[in-house]
CSV table of C-alpha atoms and ligand atoms in Angstrom, one decimal:
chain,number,residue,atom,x,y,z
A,1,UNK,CA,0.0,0.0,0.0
A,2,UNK,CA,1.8,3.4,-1.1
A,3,UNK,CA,1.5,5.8,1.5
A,4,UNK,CA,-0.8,8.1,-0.5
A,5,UNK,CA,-3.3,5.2,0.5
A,6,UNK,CA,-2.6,4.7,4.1
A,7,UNK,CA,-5.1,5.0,6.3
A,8,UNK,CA,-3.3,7.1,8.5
A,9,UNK,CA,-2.7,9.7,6.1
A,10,UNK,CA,-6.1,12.2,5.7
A,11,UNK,CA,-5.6,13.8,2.4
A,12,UNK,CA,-6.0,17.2,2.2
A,13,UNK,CA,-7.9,18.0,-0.7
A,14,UNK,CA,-11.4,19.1,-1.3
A,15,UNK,CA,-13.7,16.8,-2.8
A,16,UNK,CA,-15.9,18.2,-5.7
A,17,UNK,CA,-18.1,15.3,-6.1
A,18,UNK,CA,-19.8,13.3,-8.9
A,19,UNK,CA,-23.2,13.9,-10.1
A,20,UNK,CA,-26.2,11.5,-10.8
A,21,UNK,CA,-28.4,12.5,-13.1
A,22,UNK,CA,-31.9,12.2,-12.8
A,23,UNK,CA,-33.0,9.2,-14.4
A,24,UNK,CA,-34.8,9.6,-17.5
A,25,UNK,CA,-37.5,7.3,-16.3
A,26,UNK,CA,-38.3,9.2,-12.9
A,27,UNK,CA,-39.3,12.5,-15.1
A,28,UNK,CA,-42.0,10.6,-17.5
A,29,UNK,CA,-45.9,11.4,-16.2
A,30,UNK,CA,-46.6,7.8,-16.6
A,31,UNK,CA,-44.5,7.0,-13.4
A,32,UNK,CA,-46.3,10.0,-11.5
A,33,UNK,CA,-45.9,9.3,-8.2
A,34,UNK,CA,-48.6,12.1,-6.6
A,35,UNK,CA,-47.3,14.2,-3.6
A,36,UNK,CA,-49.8,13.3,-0.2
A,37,UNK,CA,-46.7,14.9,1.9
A,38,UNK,CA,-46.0,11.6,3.3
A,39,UNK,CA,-43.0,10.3,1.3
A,40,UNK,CA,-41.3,7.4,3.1
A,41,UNK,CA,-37.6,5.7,2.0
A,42,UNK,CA,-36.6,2.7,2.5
A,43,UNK,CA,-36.1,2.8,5.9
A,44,UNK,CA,-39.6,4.7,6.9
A,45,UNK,CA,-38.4,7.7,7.4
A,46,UNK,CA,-40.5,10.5,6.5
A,47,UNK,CA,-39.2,13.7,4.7
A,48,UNK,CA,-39.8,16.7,6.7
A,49,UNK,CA,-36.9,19.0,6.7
A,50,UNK,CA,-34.6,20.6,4.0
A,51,UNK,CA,-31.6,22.5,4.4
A,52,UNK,CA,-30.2,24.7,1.5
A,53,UNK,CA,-26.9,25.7,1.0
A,54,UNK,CA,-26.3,29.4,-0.7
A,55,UNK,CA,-23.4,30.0,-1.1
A,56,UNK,CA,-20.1,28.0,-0.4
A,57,UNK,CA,-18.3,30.9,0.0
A,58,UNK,CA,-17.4,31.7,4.2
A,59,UNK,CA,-15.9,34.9,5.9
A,60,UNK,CA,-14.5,32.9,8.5
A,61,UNK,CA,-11.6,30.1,8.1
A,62,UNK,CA,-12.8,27.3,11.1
A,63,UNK,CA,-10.2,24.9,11.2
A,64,UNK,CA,-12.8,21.9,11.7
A,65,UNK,CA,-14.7,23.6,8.7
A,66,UNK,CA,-12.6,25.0,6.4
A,67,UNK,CA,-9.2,24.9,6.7
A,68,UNK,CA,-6.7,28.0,5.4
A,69,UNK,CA,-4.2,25.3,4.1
A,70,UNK,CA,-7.3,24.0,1.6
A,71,UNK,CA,-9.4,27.4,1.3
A,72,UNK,CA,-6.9,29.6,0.7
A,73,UNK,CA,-7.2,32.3,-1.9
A,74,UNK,CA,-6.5,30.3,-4.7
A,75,UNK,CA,-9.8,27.8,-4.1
A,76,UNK,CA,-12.3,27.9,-6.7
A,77,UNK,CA,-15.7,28.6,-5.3
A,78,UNK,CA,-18.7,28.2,-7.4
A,79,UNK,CA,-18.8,30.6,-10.5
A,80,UNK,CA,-22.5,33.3,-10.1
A,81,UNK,CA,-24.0,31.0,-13.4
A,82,UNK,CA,-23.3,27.4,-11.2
A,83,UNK,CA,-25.6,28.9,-8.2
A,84,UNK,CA,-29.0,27.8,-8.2
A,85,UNK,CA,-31.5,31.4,-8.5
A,86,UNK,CA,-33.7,32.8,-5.9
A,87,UNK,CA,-36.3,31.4,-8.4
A,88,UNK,CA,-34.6,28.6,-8.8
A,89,UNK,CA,-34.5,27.4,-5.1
A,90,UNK,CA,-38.1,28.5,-4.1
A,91,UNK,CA,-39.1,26.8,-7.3
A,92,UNK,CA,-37.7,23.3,-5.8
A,93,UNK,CA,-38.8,23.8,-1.9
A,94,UNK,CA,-42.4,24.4,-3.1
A,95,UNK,CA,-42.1,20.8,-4.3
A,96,UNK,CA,-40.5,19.4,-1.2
A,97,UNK,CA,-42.8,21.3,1.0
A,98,UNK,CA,-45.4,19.2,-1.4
A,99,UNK,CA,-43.8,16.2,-0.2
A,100,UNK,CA,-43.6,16.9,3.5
A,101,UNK,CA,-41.1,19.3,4.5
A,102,UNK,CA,-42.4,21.6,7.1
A,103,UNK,CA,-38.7,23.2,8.1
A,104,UNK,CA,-36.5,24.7,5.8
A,105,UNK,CA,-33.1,25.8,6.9
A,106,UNK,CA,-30.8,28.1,4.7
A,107,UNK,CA,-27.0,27.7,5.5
A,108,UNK,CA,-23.6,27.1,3.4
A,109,UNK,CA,-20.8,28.2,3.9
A,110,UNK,CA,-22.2,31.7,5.7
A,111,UNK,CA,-25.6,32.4,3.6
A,112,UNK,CA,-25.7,36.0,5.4
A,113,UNK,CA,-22.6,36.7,2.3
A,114,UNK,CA,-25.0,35.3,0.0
A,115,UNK,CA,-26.6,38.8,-1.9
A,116,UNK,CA,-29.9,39.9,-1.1
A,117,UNK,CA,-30.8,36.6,0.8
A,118,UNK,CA,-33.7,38.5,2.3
A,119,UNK,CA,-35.2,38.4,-1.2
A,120,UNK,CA,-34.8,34.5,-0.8
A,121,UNK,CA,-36.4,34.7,2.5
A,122,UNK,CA,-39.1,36.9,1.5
A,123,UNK,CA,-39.8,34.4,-1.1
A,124,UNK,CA,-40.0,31.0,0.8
A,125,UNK,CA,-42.0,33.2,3.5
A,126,UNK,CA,-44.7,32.6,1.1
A,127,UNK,CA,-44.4,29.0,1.0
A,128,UNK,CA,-47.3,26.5,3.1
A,129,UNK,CA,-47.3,23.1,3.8
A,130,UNK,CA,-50.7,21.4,2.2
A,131,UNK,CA,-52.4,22.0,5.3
A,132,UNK,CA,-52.2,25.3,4.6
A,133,UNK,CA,-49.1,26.1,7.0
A,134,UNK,CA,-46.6,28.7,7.1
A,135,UNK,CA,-43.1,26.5,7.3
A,136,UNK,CA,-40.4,26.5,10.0
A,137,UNK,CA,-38.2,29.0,8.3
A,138,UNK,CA,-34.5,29.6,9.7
A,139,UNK,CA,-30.6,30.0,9.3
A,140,UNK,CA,-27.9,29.1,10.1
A,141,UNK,CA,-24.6,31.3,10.6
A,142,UNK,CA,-22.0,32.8,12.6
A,143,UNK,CA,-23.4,35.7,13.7
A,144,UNK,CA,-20.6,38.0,11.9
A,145,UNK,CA,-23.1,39.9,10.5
A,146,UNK,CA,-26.3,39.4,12.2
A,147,UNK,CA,-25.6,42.7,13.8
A,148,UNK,CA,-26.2,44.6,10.8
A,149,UNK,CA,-28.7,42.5,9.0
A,150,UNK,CA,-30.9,41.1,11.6
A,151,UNK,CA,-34.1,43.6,11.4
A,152,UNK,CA,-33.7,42.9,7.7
A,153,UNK,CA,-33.8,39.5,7.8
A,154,UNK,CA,-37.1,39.6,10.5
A,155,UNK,CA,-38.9,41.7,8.2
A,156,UNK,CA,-38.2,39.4,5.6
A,157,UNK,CA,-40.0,36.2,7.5
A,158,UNK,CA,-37.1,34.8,9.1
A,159,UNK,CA,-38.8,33.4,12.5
A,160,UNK,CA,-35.4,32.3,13.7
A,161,UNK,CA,-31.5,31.4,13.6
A,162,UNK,CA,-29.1,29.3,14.7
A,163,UNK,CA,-25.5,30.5,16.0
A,164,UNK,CA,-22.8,29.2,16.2
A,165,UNK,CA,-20.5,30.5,18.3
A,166,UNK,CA,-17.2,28.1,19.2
A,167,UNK,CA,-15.8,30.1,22.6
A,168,UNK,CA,-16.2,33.6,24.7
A,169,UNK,CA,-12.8,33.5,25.0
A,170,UNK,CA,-12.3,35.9,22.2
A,171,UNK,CA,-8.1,34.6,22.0
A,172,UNK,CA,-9.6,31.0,21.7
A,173,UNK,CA,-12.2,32.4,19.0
A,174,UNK,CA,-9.8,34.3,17.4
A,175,UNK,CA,-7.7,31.3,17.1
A,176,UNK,CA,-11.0,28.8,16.1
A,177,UNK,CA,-12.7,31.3,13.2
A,178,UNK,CA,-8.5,31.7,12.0
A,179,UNK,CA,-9.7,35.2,10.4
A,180,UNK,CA,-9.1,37.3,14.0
A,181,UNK,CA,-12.7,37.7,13.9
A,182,UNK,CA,-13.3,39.1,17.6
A,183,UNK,CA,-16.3,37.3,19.9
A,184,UNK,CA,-17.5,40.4,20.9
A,185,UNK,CA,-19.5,41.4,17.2
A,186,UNK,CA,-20.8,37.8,17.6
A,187,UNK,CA,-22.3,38.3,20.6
A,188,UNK,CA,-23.8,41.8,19.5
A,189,UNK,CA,-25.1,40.0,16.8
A,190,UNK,CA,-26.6,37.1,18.6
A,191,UNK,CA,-28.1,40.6,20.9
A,192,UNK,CA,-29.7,41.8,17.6
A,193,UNK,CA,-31.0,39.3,16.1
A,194,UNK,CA,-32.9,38.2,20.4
A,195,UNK,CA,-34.1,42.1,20.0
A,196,UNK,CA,-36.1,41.9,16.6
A,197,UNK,CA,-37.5,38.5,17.9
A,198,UNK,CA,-35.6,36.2,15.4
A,199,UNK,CA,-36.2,33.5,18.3
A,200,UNK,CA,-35.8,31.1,20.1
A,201,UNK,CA,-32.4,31.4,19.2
A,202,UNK,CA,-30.2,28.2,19.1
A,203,UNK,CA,-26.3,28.3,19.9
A,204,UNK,CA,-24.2,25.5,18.3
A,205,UNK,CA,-21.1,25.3,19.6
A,206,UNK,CA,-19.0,22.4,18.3
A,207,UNK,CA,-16.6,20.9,20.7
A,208,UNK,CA,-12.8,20.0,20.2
A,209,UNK,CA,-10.4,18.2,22.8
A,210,UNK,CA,-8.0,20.5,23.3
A,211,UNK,CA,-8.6,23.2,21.3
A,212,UNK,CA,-12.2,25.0,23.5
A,213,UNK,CA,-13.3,22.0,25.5
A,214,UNK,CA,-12.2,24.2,28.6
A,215,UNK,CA,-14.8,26.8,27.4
A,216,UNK,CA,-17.8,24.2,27.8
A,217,UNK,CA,-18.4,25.9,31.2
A,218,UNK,CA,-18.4,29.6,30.6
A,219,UNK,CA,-20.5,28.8,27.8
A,220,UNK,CA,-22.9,26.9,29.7
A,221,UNK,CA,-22.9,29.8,32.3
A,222,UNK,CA,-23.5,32.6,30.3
A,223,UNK,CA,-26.3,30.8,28.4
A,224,UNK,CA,-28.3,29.7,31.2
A,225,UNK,CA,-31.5,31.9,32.2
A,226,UNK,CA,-30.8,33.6,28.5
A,227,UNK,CA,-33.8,31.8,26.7
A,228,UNK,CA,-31.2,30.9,23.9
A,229,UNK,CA,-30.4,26.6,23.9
A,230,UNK,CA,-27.0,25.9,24.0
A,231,UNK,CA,-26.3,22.8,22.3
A,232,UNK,CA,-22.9,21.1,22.0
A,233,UNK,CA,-22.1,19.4,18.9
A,234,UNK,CA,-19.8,16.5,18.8
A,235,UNK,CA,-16.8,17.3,16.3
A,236,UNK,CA,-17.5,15.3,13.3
A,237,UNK,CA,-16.1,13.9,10.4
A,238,UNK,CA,-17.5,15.1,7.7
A,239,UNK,CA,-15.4,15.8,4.6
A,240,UNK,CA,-11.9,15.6,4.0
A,241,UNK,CA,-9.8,18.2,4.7
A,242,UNK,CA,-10.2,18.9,8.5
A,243,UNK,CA,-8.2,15.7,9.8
A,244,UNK,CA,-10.3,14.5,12.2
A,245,UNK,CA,-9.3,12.2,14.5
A,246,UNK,CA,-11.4,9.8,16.8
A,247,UNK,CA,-9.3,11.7,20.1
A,248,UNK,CA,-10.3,14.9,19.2
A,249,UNK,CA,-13.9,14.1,19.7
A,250,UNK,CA,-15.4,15.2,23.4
A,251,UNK,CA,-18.2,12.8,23.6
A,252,UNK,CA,-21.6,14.3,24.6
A,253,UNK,CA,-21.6,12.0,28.1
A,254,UNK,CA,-18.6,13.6,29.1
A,255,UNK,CA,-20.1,17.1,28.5
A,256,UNK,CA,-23.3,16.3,30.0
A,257,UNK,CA,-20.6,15.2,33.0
A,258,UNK,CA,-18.6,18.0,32.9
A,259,UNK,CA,-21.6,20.6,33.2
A,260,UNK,CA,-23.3,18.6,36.0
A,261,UNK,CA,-20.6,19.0,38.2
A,262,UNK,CA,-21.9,22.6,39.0
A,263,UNK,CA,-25.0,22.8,37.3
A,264,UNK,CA,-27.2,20.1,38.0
A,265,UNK,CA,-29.1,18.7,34.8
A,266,UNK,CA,-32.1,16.5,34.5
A,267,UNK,CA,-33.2,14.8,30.9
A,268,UNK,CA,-36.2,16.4,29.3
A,269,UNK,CA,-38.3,14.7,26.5
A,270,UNK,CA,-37.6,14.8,22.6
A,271,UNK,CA,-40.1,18.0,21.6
A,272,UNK,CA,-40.7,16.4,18.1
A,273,UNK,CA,-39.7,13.3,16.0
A,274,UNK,CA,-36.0,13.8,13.9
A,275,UNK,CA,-34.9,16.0,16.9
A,276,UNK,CA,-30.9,15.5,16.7
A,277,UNK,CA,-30.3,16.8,19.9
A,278,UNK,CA,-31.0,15.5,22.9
A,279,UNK,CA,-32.3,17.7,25.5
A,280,UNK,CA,-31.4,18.9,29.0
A,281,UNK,CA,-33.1,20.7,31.4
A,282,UNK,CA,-31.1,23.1,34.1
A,283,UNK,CA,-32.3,21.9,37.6
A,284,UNK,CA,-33.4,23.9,40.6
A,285,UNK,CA,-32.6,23.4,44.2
A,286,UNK,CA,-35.2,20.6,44.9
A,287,UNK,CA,-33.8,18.7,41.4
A,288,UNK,CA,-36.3,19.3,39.1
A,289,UNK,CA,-36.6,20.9,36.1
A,290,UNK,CA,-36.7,24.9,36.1
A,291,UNK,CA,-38.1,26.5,32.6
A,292,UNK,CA,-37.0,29.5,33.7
A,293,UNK,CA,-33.1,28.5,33.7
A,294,UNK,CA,-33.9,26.9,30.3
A,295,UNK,CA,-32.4,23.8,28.6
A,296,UNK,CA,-29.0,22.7,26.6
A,297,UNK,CA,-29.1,20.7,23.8
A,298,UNK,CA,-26.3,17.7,23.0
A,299,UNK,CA,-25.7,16.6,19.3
A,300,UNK,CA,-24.0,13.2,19.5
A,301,UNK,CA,-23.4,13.0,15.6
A,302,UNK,CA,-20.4,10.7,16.4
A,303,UNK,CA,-20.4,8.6,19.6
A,304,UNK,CA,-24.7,7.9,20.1
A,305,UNK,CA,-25.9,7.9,16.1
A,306,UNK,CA,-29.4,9.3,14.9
A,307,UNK,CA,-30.2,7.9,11.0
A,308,UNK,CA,-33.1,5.8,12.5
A,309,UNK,CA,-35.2,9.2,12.6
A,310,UNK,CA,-33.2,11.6,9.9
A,311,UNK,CA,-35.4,13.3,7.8
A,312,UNK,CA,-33.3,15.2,6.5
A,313,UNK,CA,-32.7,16.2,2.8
A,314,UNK,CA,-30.0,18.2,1.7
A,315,UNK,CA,-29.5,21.0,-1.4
A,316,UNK,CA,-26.7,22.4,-2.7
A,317,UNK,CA,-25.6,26.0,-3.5
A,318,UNK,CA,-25.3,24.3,-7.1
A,319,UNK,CA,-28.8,22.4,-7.0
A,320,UNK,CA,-27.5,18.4,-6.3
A,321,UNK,CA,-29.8,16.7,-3.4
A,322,UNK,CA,-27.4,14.9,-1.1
A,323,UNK,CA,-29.6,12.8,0.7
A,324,UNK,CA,-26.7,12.4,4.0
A,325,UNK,CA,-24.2,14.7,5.3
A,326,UNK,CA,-21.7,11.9,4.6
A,327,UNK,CA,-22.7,11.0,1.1
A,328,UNK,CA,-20.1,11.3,-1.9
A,329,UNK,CA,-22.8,11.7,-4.5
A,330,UNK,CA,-25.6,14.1,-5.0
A,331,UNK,CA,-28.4,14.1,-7.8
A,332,UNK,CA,-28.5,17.1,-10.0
A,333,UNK,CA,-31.9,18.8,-10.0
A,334,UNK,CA,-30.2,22.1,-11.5
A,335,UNK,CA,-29.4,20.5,-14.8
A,336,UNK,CA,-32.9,19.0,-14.5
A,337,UNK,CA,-34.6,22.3,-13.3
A,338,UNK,CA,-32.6,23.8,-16.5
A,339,UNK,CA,-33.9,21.5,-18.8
A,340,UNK,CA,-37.3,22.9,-18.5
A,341,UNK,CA,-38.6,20.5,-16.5
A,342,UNK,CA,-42.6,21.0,-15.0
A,343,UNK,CA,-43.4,20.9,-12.1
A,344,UNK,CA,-45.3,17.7,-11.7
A,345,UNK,CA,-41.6,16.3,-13.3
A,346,UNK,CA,-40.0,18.2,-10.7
A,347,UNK,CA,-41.9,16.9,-7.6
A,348,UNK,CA,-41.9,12.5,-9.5
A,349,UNK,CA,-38.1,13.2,-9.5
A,350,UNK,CA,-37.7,13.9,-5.7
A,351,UNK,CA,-40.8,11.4,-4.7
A,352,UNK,CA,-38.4,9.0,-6.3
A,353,UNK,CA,-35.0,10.4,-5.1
A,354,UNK,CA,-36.1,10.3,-1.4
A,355,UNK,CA,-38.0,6.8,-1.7
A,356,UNK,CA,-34.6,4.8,-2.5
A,357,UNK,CA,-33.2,6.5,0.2
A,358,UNK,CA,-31.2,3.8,2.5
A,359,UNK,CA,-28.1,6.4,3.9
A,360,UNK,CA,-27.0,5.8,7.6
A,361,UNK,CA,-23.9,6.7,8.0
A,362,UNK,CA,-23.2,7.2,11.2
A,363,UNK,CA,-24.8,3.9,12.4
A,364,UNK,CA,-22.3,2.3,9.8
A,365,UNK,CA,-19.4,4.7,11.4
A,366,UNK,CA,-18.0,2.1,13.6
A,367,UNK,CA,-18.5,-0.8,11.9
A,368,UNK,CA,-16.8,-0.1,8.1
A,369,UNK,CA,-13.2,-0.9,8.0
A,370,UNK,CA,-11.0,1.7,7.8
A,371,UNK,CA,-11.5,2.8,4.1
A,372,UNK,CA,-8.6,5.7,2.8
A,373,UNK,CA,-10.4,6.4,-0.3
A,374,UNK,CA,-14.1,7.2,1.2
A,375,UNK,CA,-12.7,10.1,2.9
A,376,UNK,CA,-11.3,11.8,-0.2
A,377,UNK,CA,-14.4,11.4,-2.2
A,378,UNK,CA,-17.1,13.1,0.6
A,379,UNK,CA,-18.2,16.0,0.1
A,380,UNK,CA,-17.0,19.4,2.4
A,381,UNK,CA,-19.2,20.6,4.9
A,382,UNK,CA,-19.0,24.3,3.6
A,383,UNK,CA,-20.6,22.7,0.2
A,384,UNK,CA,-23.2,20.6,1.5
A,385,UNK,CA,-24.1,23.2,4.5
A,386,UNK,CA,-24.4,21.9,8.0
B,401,LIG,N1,-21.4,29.3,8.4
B,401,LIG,C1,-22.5,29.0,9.1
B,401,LIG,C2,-22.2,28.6,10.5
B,401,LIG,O1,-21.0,28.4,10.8
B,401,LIG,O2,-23.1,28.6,11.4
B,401,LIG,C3,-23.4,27.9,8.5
B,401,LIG,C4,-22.7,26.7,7.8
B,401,LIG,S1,-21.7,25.7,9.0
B,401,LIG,C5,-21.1,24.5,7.8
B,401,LIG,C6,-23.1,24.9,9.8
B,401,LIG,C7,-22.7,24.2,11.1
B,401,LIG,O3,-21.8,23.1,10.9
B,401,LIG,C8,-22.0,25.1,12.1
B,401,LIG,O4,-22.7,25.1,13.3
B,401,LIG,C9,-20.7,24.5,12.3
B,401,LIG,O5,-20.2,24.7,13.6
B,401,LIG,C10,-20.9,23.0,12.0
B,401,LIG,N2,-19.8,22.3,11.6
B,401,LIG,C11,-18.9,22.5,10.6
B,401,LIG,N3,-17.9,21.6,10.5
B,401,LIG,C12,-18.2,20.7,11.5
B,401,LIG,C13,-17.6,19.5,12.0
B,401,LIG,N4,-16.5,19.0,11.4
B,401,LIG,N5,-18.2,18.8,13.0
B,401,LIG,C14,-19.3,19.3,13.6
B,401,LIG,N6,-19.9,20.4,13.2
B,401,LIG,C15,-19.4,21.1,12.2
B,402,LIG,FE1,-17.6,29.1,7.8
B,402,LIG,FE2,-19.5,28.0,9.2
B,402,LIG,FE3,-17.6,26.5,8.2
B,402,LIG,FE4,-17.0,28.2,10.2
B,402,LIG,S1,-18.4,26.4,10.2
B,402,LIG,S2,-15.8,27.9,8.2
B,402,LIG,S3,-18.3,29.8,9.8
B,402,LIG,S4,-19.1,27.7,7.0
B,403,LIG,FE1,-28.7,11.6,8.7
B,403,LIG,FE2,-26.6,10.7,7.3
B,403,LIG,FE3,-26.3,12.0,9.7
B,403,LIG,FE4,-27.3,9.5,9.6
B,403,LIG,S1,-25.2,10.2,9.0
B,403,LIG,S2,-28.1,11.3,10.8
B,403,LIG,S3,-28.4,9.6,7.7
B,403,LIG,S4,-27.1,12.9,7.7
């Protein structure tokens, strides 16, 4: 085995992946298959939540994320003509929300550098569920300019965001966003965005021995009694450029542990199906549950695996459905889309997409044998969107 191919070596190069093309017979009205927005796979998982990607293009440079070795100046993001249009994209949600999504989460890279994504916002605002419902509409992003654009964004139709904010420290998340950026704009953003009512606000912080594992407290200190959930997501290894390594990982028991040393927890309940996080609830003196200290949130990605209830599909800033975080191969609805396709073509193409479903990769995780090439061929986090 030349050492190119040893398993210990993590390439560092960025995966664009391969395409599938939509099979010619999944766009011909005799194989209609009708949307009743209950569209199963294979494994009985329901479709209920989208997350689009916008741009793939990020002001920051997290190590875990996107490296400054890999995206460096000289990386070639997506030409303007490759993204998918405002049109585009609300074109394609109207016909998962046909099939069952009720949440639609924009992210990317950092959609807020996407142009005029309030126009986007404003657009799937409109969108409803065939009950007649308004969807779950929200982003995620690191807060570098939620300052400025947060009222914006609200009057759009935003109802809320996500954060994700890796440290208070500001040397530590100076050192984690590798562009100097300094905490404190963050947390004036995360302050804006509470004040227009772009809530309840979510803060993901993602957790790496070593490197902000000590900030795990403060964190869970300053949060509590905010109204904002605090969740801590297990570092993960998605892509192939970060080189992740198993001992890098602080598993969610230990931060659970770590926590309930001085602020006593209790477990609260799931609040719906496909929640990924499991939920905590601060505890007051007597040991139970206090709503008024609020709740954390753990994301155990790696160690405690969640496919059984993903219902999760996945679009990219270039139109391919990736229908797992880990996959290496995403059908292309943009070429589809751009080859006039109706509608009713539009919506048989994803009822068949998401029915073969059979992804799980993080049940597999710990199971496959240690395979050099897989890691080279999945596709980057920044591209997919978290
Ligand atoms: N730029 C935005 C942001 O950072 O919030 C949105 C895109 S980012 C890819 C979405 C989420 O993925 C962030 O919360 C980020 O912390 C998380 N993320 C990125 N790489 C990760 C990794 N290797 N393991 C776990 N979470 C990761
Ligand atoms: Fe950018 Fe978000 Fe990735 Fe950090 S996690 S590099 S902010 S896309
Ligand atoms: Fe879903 Fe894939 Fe993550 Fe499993 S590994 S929870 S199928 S995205």
């Amino acid at each position: 085995m030349s050492e190119r191919f040893s398993p210990k070596v993590i390439p560092l190069v960025e995966a664009r992946p391969s395409t599938l093309a939509v099979p010619q017979a999944w766009q011909e009205s005799a194989n209609l298959v009708a949307p009743n927005g209950l569209l199963s796979d294979t494994r009985g998982r329901q479709l209920r939540d989208l997350r689009i990607s916008v741009t793939d293009r990020c002001n920051f440079r997290c190590n875990y994320c996107m490296p400054k070795e890999v995206f460096d100046k000289d990386h070639p993001y997506l030409p303007h003509a490759s993204l998918l249009s405002f049109e585009e994209i609300t074109r394609l949600a109207q016909q998962f929300v046909q099939h069952g999504v009720q949440k639609i989460r924009l992210t990317g890279g950092e959609p807020l550098l996407r142009k005029h994504i309030e126009v986007l916002i404003g657009k799937l605002a409109t969108l409803r569920t065939p009950e007649g419902h308004p969807l779950d509409l929200t982003l995620t992003t690191n807060g570098s300019l939620l300052q400025r654009m947060a009222p914006a964004l609200k009057a759009a139709g935003l109802q809320r965001v996500t954060v994700s904010l890796d440290a208070l420290d500001d040397a530590v998340f100076r050192r984690m966003n590798d562009v100097d950026f300094p905490v404190a704009d963050v947390l004036a953003g995360i302050d804006a965005a509470h004040r227009v009512g772009l809530g309840p606000i979510k803060i993901n912080m993602v957790v790496k021995r070593g490197t902000n594992d000590q900030e795990i407290l403060p964190m869970a200190r300053h949060f509590k009694g905010s109204s904002m959930v605090l969740r801590f997501i297990e570092y993960m290894d998605v892509g192939a450029t970060n080189g992740w390594r198993m001992d890098d990982v602080v598993p969610s028991a230990e931060v659970i542990r770590r926590i309930q040393a001085e602020l006593p927890l209790v477990p609260l309940e799931a609040s719906n199906p496909g929640e990924t996080a499991q939920r905590w609830g601060y505890a007051d003196a007597t040991g139970v549950y206090d709503p008024q200290a609020g709740e954390i949130g753990v994301i155990s990605s790696v160690t405690q695996a969640f496919c059984h209830e993903c219902n999760r599909a996945r679009l990219t800033t270039e139109g391919q459905l990736y229908l797992c975080l880990f996959a290496n191969q995403g059908y292309d609805l943009r070429s589809f889309l751009r080859g006039n396709a109706t509608d009713a073509a539009l919506s048989n193409a994803i009822a068949h997409i998401w029915s073969g479903r059979a992804d799980r990769y993080s049940e597999l995780r710990g199971a496959m044998a240690p395979d050099p090439g897989t890691g080279a061929r999945r596709v980057e986090m920044s591209y997919i969107g978290g």
